[in-house]
Coordinates of C-alpha atoms and ligand atoms in Angstrom, one line a residue:
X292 CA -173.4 -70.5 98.7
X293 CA -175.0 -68.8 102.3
X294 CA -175.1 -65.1 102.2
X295 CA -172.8 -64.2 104.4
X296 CA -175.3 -61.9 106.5
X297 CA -177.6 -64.8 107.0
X298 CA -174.3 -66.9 108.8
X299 CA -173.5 -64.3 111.2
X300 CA -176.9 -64.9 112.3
X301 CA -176.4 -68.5 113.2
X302 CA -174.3 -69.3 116.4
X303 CA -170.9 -70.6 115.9
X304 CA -169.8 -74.3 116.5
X305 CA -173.4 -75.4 117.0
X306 CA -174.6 -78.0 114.2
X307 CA -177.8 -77.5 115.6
X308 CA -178.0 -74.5 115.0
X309 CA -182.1 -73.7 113.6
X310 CA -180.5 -71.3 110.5
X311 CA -177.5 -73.5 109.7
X312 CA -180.0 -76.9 109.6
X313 CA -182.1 -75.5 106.7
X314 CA -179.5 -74.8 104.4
X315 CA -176.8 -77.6 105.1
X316 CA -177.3 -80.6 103.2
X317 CA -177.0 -83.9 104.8
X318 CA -177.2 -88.0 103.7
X319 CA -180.6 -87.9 105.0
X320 CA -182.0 -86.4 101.9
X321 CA -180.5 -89.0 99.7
X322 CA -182.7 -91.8 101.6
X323 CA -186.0 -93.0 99.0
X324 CA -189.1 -92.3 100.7
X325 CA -192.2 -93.4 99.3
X326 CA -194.8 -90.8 99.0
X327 CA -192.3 -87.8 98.6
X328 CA -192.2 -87.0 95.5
X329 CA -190.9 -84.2 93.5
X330 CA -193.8 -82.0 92.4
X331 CA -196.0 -82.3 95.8
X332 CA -198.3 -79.1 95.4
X333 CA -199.2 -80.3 91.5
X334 CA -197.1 -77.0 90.6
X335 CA -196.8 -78.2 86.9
X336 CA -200.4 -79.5 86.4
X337 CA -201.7 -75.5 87.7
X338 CA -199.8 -73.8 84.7
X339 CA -201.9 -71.1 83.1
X340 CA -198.8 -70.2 80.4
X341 CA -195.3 -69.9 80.8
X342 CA -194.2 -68.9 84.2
X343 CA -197.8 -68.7 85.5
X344 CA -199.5 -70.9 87.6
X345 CA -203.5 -70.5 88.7
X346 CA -204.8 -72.4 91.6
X347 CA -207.0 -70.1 93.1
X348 CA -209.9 -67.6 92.5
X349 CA -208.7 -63.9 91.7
X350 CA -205.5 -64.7 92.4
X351 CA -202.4 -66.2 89.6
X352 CA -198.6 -66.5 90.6
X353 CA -196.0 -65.6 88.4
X354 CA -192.6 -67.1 88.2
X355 CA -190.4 -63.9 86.9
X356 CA -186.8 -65.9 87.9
X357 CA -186.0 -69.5 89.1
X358 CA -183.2 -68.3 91.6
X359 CA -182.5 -67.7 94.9
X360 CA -180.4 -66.2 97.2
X361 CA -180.5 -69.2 99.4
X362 CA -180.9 -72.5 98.6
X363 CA -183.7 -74.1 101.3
X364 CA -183.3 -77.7 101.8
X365 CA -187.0 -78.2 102.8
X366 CA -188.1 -76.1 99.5
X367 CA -191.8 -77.4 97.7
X368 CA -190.1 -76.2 94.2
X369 CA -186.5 -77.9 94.5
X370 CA -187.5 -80.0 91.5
X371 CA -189.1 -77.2 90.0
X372 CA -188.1 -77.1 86.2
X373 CA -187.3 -73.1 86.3
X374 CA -185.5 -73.2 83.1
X375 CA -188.1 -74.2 81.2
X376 CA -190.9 -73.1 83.4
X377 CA -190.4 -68.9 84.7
X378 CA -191.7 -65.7 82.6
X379 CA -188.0 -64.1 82.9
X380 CA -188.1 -60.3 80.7
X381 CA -188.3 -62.0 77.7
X382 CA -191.3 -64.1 78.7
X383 CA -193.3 -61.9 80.6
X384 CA -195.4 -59.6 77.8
X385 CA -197.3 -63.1 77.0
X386 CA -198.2 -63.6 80.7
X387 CA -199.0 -59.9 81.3
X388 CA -201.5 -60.2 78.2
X389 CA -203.4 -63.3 79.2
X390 CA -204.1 -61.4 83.1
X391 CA -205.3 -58.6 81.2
X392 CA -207.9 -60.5 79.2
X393 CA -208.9 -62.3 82.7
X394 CA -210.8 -59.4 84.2
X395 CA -211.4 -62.0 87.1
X396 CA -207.5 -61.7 88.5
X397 CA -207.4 -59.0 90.8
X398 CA -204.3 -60.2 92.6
X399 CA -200.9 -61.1 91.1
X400 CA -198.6 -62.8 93.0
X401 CA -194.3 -62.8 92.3
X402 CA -193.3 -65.8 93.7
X403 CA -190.1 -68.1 92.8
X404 CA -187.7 -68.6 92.8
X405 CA -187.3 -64.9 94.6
X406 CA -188.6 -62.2 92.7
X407 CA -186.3 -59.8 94.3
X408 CA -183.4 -61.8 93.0
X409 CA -184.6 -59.3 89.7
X410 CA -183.1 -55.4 89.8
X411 CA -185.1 -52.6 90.3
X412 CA -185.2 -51.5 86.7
X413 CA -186.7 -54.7 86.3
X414 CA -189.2 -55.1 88.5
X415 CA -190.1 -51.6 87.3
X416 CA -190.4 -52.6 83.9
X417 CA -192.8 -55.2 85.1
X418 CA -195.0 -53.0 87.0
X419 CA -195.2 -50.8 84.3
X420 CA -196.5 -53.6 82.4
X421 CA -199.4 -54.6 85.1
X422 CA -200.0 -51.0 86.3
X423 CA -202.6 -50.1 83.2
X424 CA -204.4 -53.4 83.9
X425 CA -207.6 -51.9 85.2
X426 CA -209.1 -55.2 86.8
X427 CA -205.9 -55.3 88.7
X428 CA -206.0 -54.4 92.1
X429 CA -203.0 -55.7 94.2
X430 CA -199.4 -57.1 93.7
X431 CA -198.2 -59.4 96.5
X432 CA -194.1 -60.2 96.6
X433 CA -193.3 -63.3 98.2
X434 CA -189.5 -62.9 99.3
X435 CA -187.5 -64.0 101.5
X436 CA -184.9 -61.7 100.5
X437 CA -184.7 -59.0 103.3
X438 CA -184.0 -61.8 105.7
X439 CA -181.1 -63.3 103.8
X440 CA -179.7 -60.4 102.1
X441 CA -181.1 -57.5 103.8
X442 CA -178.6 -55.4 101.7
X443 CA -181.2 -56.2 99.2
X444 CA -183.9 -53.9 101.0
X445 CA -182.4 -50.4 99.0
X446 CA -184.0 -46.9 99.5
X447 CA -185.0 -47.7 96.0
X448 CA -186.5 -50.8 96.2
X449 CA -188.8 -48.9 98.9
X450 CA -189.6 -46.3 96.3
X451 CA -190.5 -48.7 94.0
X452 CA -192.6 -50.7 96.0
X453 CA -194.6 -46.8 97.3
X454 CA -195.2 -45.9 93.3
X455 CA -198.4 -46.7 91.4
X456 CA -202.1 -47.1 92.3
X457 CA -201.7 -50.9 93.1
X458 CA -202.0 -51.9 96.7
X459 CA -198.5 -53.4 97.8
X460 CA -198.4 -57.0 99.6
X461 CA -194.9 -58.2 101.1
X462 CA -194.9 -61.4 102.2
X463 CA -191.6 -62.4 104.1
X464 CA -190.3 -65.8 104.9
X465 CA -188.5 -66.6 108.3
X466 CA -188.7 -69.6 110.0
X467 CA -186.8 -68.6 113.3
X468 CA -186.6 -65.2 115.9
X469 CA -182.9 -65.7 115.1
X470 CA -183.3 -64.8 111.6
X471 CA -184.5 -61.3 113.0
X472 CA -181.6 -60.2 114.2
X473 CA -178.9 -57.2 113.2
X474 CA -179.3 -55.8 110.1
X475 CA -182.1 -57.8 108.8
X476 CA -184.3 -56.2 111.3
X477 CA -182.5 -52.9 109.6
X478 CA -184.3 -54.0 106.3
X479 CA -187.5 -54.9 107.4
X480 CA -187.9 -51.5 109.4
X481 CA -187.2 -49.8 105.9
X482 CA -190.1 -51.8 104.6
X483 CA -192.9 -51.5 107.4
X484 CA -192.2 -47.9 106.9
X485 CA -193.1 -48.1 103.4
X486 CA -197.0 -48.3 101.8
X487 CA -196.8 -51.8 101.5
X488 CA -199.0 -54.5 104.5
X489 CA -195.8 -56.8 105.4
X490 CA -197.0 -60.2 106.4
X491 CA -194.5 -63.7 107.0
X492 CA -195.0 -66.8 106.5
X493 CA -193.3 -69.8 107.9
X494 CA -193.0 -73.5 107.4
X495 CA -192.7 -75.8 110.6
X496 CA -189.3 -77.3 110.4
X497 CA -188.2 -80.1 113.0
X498 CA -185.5 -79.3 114.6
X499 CA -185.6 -75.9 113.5
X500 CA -189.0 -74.0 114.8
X501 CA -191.0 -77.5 116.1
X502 CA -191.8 -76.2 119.5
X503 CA -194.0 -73.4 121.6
X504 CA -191.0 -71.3 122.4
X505 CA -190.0 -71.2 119.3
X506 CA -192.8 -70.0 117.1
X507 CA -193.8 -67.9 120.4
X508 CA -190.8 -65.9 119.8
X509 CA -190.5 -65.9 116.2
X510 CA -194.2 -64.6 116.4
X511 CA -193.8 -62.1 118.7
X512 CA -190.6 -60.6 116.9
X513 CA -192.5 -60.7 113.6
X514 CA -195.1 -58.4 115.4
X515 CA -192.6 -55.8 117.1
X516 CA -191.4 -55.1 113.3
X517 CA -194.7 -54.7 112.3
X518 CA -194.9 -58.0 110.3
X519 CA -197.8 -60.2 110.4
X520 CA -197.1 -63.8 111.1
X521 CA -199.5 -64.9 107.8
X522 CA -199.1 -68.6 107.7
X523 CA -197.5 -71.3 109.2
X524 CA -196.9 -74.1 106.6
X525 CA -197.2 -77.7 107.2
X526 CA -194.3 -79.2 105.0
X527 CA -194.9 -80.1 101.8
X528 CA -194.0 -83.9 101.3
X529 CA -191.3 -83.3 98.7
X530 CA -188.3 -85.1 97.7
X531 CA -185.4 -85.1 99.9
X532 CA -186.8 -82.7 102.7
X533 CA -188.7 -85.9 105.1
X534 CA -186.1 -84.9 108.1
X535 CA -187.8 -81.7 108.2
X536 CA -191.2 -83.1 108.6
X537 CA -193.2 -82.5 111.8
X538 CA -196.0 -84.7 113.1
X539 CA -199.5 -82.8 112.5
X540 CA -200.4 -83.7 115.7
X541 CA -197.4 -81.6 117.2
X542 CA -198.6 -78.9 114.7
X543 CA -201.8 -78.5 116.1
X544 CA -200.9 -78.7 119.9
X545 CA -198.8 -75.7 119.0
X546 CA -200.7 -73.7 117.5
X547 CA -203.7 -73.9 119.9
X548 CA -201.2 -73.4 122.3
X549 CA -200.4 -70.3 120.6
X550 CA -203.6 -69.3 120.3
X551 CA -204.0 -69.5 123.5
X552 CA -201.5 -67.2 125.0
X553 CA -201.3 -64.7 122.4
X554 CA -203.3 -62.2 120.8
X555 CA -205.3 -63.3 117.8
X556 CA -203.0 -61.5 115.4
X557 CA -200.0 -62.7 116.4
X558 CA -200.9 -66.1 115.2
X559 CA -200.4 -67.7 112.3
X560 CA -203.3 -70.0 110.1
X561 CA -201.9 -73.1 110.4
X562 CA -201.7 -74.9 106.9
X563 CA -201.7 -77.1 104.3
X564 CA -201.7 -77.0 100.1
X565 CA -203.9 -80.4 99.2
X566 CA -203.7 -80.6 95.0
X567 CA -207.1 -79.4 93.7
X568 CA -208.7 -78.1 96.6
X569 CA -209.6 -74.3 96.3
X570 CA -207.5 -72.8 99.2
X571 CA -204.9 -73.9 101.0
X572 CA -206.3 -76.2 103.7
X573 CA -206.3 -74.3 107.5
X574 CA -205.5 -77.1 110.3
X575 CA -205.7 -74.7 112.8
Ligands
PLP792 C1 -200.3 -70.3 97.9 C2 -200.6 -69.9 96.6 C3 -201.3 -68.7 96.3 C4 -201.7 -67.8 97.5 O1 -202.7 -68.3 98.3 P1 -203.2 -67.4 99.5 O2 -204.0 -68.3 100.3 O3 -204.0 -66.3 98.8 O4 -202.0 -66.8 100.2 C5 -201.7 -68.4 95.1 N1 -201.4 -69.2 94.0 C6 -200.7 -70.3 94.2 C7 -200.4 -71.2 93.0 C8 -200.3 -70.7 95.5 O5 -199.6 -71.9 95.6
SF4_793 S1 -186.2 -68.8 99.4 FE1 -188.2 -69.8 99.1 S2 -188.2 -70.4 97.0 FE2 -186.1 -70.0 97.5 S3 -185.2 -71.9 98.2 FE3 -186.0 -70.9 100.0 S4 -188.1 -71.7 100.3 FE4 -187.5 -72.2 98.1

């Protein structure tokens, strides 16, 4: 079920390892907990059509494919009803029609699932279909992809993501410096050196990233391959994943700590999605 590229990252024999705890399941997420519930960002109440959701100005996030190449224990859309609920090849024209009679999206957003789980004759077909929308001005690709099969990160996908007039956005997700390592780091090169502005974004994990060194490192690693640490996510209270969740208070001593020794860039907006507010919420 784990890529194999992403174990070789974790160290052997340790179950505490920070890459091995976020994909092994264990009886803690079987334990009810009131107040974790199974749609925690109000996903299904933000659908704009099928496989789209719209939350915020300018911006709409399409669902082209449910899957993953990883399976996240802590993920917001475990409960997520893909089947029913992503704009797969067959699905998509319908989406692509109602952004182009919304000359107020600028931005779309491929998020998942993993929108790279799609080939690159079909992501091309798709940006075909955007490309002549003229109000359009940017695609962003959430992914986390390159860091769990880097294999993933082809010459061609590069060339794909360089073609047409729409400014490229990749935004990466990696939780740990350790997911940085051999030939991810390979992958992500290939994709700083493309056209595209490569950010990250992270979600604070206990026992995974919960302390300074750790998000010191993993920011600092982000910025040596030319990766902008984006945002740091406060969990999102869903179903099964209440191990993971860190106190805010810890959240925010980090992060001032953070901000404190590094640069400004090299620091991630600490956040959090509240249902119905207009932007995700910035703690710090
Ligand atoms: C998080 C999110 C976005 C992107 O928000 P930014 O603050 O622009 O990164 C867009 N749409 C939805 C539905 C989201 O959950
Ligand atoms: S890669 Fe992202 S969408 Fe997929 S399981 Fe992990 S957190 Fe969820």
């Amino acid at each position: 079920m784990v890529p194999l590229s992403y174990v070789s990252r974790m160290r052997a024999g340790d179950p505490h390892d920070p890459l091995l705890r976020q994909v092994l399941p264990i009886a803690a997420e079987q334990l009810p907990m009131a107040g974790w519930t199974t749609d925690p960002v109000g996903d299904l109440a933000s659908k704009a059509g099928q496989g789209v959701l719209q939350k915020y100005n300018g911006r709409v996030l399409m669902i082209l494919t449910g899957a993953c190449a990883i399976h996240c224990r802590y993920c917001f859309r475990r409960h997520y009803p893909y089947a029913d609920e992503s704009a797969g090849p067959r699905e998509w024209a319908s989406a692509v029609e109602s952004i182009a009679a919304d000359k107020s999206i600028e931005e779309v957003i491929l998020s998942g699932g993993d929108p790279l789980v799609l080939d690159d004759v079909l992501l091309a077909e798709f940006l075909a279909a955007i490309e002549p929308i003229k109000h359009l001005k940017r695609l962003r690709i959430h992914t986390r992809l390159p860091i769990v099969i880097p294999d993933r990160a082809t010459d061609a996908l590069a060339q794909l993501i360089d073609s047409g007039r729409l400014t490229k956005l990749l935004v990466l997700h990696a939780n740990h410096a350790n997911e940085l390592t051999g030939d991810a780091r390979l992958a992500i090169e290939k994709l700083a050196n493309t056209n595209a502005m490569l950010l990250n974004q992270a979600v604070l994990l206990r026992g995974v990233n919960d302390s300074l060194a750790a998000q010191r490192t993993l920011c600092q690693r982000l910025v040596e391959l030319r990766v902008m640490p984006y945002y740091l996510h406060q969990l999102d209270r869903v179903t099964g994943a209440a191990h993971f969740e860190t106190p805010l208070a810890k959240g925010l001593d980090i992060v001032r700590r953070l901000r404190a020794e590094l640069p400004g860039y090299m620091v991630p907006r600490y956040v959090q999605e509240i249902a119905g507010e207009p932007n995700k919420r910035v703690l710090a």
